[in-house]
Short mmCIF file of C-alpha atoms in Angstrom, two decimals:
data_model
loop_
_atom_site.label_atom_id
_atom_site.label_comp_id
_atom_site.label_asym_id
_atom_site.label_seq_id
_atom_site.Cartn_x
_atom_site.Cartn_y
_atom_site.Cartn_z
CA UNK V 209 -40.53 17.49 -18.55
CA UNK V 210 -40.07 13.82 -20.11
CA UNK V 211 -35.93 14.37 -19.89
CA UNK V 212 -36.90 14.95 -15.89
CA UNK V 213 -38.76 12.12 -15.28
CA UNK V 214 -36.35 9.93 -17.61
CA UNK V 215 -33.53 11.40 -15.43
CA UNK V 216 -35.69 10.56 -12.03
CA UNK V 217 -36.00 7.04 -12.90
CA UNK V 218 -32.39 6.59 -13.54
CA UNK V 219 -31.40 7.79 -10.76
CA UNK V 220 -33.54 6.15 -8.87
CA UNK V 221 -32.52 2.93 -10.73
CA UNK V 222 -28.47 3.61 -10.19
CA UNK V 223 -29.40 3.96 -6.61
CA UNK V 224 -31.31 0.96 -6.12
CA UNK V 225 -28.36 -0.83 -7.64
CA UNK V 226 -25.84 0.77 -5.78
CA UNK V 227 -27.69 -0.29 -2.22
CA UNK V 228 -27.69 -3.63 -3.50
CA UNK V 229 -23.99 -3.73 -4.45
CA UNK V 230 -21.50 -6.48 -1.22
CA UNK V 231 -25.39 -7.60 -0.44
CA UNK V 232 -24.81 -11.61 -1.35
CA UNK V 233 -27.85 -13.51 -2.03
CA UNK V 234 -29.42 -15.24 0.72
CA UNK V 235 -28.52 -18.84 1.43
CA UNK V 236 -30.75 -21.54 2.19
CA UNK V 237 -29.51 -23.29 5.48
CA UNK V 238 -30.64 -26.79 6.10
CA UNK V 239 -32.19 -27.36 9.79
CA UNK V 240 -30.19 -29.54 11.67
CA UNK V 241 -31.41 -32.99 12.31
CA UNK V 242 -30.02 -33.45 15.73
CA UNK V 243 -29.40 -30.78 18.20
CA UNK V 244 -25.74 -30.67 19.26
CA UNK V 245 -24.40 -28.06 21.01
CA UNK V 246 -21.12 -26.61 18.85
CA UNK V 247 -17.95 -27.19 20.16
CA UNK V 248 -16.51 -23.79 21.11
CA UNK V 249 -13.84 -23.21 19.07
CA UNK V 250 -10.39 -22.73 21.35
CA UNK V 251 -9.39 -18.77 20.36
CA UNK V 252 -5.68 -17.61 21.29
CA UNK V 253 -5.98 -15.65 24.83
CA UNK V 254 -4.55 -11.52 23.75
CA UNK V 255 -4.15 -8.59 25.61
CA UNK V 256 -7.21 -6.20 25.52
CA UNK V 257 -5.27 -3.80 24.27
CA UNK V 258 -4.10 -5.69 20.39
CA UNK V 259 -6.12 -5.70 17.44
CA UNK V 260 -6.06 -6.99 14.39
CA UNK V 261 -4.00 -6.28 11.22
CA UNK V 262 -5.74 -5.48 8.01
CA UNK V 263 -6.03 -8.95 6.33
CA UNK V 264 -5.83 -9.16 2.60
CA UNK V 265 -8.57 -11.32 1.06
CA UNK V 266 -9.38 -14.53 3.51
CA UNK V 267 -6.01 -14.64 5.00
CA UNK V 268 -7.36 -14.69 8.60
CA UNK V 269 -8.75 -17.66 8.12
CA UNK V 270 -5.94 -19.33 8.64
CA UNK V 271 -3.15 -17.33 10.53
CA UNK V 272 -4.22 -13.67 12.38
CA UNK V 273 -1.64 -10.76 13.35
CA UNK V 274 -2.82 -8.67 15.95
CA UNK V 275 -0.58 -5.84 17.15
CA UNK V 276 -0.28 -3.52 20.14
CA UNK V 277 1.40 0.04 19.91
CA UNK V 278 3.49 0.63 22.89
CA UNK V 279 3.07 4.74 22.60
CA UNK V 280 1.53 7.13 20.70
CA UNK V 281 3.75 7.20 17.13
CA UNK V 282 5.58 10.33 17.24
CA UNK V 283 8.62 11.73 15.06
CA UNK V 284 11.91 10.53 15.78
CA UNK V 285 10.50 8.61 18.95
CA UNK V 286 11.74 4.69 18.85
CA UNK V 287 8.07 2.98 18.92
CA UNK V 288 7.80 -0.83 20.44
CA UNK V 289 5.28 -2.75 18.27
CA UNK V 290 4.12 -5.83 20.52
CA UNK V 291 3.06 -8.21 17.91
CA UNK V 292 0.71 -11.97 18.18
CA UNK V 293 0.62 -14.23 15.36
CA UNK V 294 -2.34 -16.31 15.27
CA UNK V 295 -2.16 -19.22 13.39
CA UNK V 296 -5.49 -20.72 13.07
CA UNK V 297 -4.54 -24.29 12.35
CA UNK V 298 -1.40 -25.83 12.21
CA UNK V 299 1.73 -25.56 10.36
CA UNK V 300 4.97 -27.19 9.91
CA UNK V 301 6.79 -23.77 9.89
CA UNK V 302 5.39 -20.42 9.84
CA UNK V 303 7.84 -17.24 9.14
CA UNK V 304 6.89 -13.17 8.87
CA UNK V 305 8.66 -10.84 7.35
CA UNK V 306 7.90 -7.08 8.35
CA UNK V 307 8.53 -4.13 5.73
CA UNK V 308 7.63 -0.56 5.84
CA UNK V 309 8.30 2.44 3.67
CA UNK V 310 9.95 5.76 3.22
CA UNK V 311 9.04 7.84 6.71
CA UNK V 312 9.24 4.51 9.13
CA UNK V 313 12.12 2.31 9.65
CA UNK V 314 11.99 -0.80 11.34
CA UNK V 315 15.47 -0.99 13.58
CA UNK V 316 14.35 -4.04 15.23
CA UNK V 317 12.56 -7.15 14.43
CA UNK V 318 12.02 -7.24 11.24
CA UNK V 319 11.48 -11.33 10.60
CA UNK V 320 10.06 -13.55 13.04
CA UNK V 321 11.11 -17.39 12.64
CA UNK V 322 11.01 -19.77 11.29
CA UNK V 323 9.09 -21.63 13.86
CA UNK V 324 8.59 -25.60 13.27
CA UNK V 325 5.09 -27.48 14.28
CA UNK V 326 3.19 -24.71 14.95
CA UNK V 327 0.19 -25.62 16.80
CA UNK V 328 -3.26 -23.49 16.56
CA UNK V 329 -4.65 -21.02 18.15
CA UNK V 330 -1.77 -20.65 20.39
CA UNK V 331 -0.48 -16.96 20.07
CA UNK V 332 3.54 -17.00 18.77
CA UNK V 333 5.02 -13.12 19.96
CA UNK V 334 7.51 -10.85 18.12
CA UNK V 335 8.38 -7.58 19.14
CA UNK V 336 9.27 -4.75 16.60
CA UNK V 337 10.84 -1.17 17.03
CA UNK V 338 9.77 1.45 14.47
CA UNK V 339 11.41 4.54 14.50
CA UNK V 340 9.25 7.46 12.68
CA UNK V 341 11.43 9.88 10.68
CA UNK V 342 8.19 12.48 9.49
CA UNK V 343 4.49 12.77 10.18
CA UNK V 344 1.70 10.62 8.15
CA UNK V 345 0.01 7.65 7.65
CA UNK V 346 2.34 4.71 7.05
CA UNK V 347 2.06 0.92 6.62
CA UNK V 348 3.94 -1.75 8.21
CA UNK V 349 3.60 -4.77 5.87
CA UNK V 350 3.63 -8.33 7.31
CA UNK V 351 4.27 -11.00 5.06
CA UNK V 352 3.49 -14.34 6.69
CA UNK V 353 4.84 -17.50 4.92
CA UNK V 354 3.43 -20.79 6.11
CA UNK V 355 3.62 -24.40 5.43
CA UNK V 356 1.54 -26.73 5.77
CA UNK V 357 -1.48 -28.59 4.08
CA UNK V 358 -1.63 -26.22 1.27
CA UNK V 359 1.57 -26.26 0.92
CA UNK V 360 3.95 -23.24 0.74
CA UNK V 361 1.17 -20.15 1.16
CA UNK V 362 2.02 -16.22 1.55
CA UNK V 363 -0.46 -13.66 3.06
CA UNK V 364 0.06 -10.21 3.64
CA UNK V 365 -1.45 -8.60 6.60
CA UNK V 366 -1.28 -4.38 6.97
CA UNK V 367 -0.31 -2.61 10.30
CA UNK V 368 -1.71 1.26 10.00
CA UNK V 369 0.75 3.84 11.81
CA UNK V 370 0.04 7.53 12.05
CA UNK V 371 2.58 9.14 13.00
CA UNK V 372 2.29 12.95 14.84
CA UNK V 373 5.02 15.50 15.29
CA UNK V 374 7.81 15.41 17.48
CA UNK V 375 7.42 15.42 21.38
CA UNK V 376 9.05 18.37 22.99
CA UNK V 377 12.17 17.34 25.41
CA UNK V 378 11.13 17.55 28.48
CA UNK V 379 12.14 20.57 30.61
CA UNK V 380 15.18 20.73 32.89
CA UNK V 381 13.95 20.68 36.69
CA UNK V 382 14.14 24.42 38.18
CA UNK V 383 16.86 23.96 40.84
#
């Protein structure tokens, strides 16, 4: 009966910290003493059709990839990758580098750059060609190197690709 309850309450205890794990404490904001309106910030005009690459840690902050498949991946089917790079304030070169693994192959367009006085928010575009060799889930890695402010900084951005089976030729027209 007791080792019940005792088991209950931790439970009950490991989920209550487990709902509060990512929550950050709440942050006082000070009321602003005049009312301006905010400047909209100017944001790089894409495609509908991009989104973004998986960022690691606060990389977005300062430079974005965003990425556009041009077909569904398939095996052995050459796949155009329509690529943006973002940067989000300026540079005086940015470079990328594009790398994937065993099962993808990138043919074409593998480094973009180096391009000099890079302004913001003004979309740079690279096209890459992946050709799929087997089915799965692959990663195109893009490492961007920039220069500027900071100095010499590289972030790594991730481009999921799942690749499906081969497409069947297409049939001969009956004559």
């Amino acid at each position: 009966m007791i080792s019940s309850r005792v088991l209950a309450l931790t439970a009950s205890v490991l989920f209550a910290a487990l709902a509060g794990c990512g929550d950050s404490a709440p942050e006082q904001q000070a009321l602003p003493t005049a009312a301006k309106p905010a400047a909209k910030p100017k944001v790089a005009e894409l495609p509908i059709e991009m989104v973004a690459a998986v960022a690691a840690g606060k990389s977005a902050n300062a430079v974005s990839i965003h990425f556009a498949l041009g077909s569904a991946p398939a095996v052995a089917t050459p796949l155009p990758v329509q690529i943006a790079i973002v940067p989000r304030k300026p540079f005086a070169t940015i470079r990328v580098h594009f790398e994937s693994h065993d099962g993808l192959t990138i043919p074409v367009g593998g480094d973009f750059g180096p391009a000099s006085d890079v302004e913001p928010d003004k979309a740079l575009s690279h096209q890459l060609m992946l050709l799929p060799d087997k089915e799965g889930m692959f990663m195109v890695t893009a490492s961007v190197e920039t220069v500027g402010d900071e100095g010499n900084v590289i972030r790594i951005f991730s481009i999921p690709v799942v690749v499906g089976p081969a497409q069947p030729a297409a049939a001969p027209a009956p004559k």
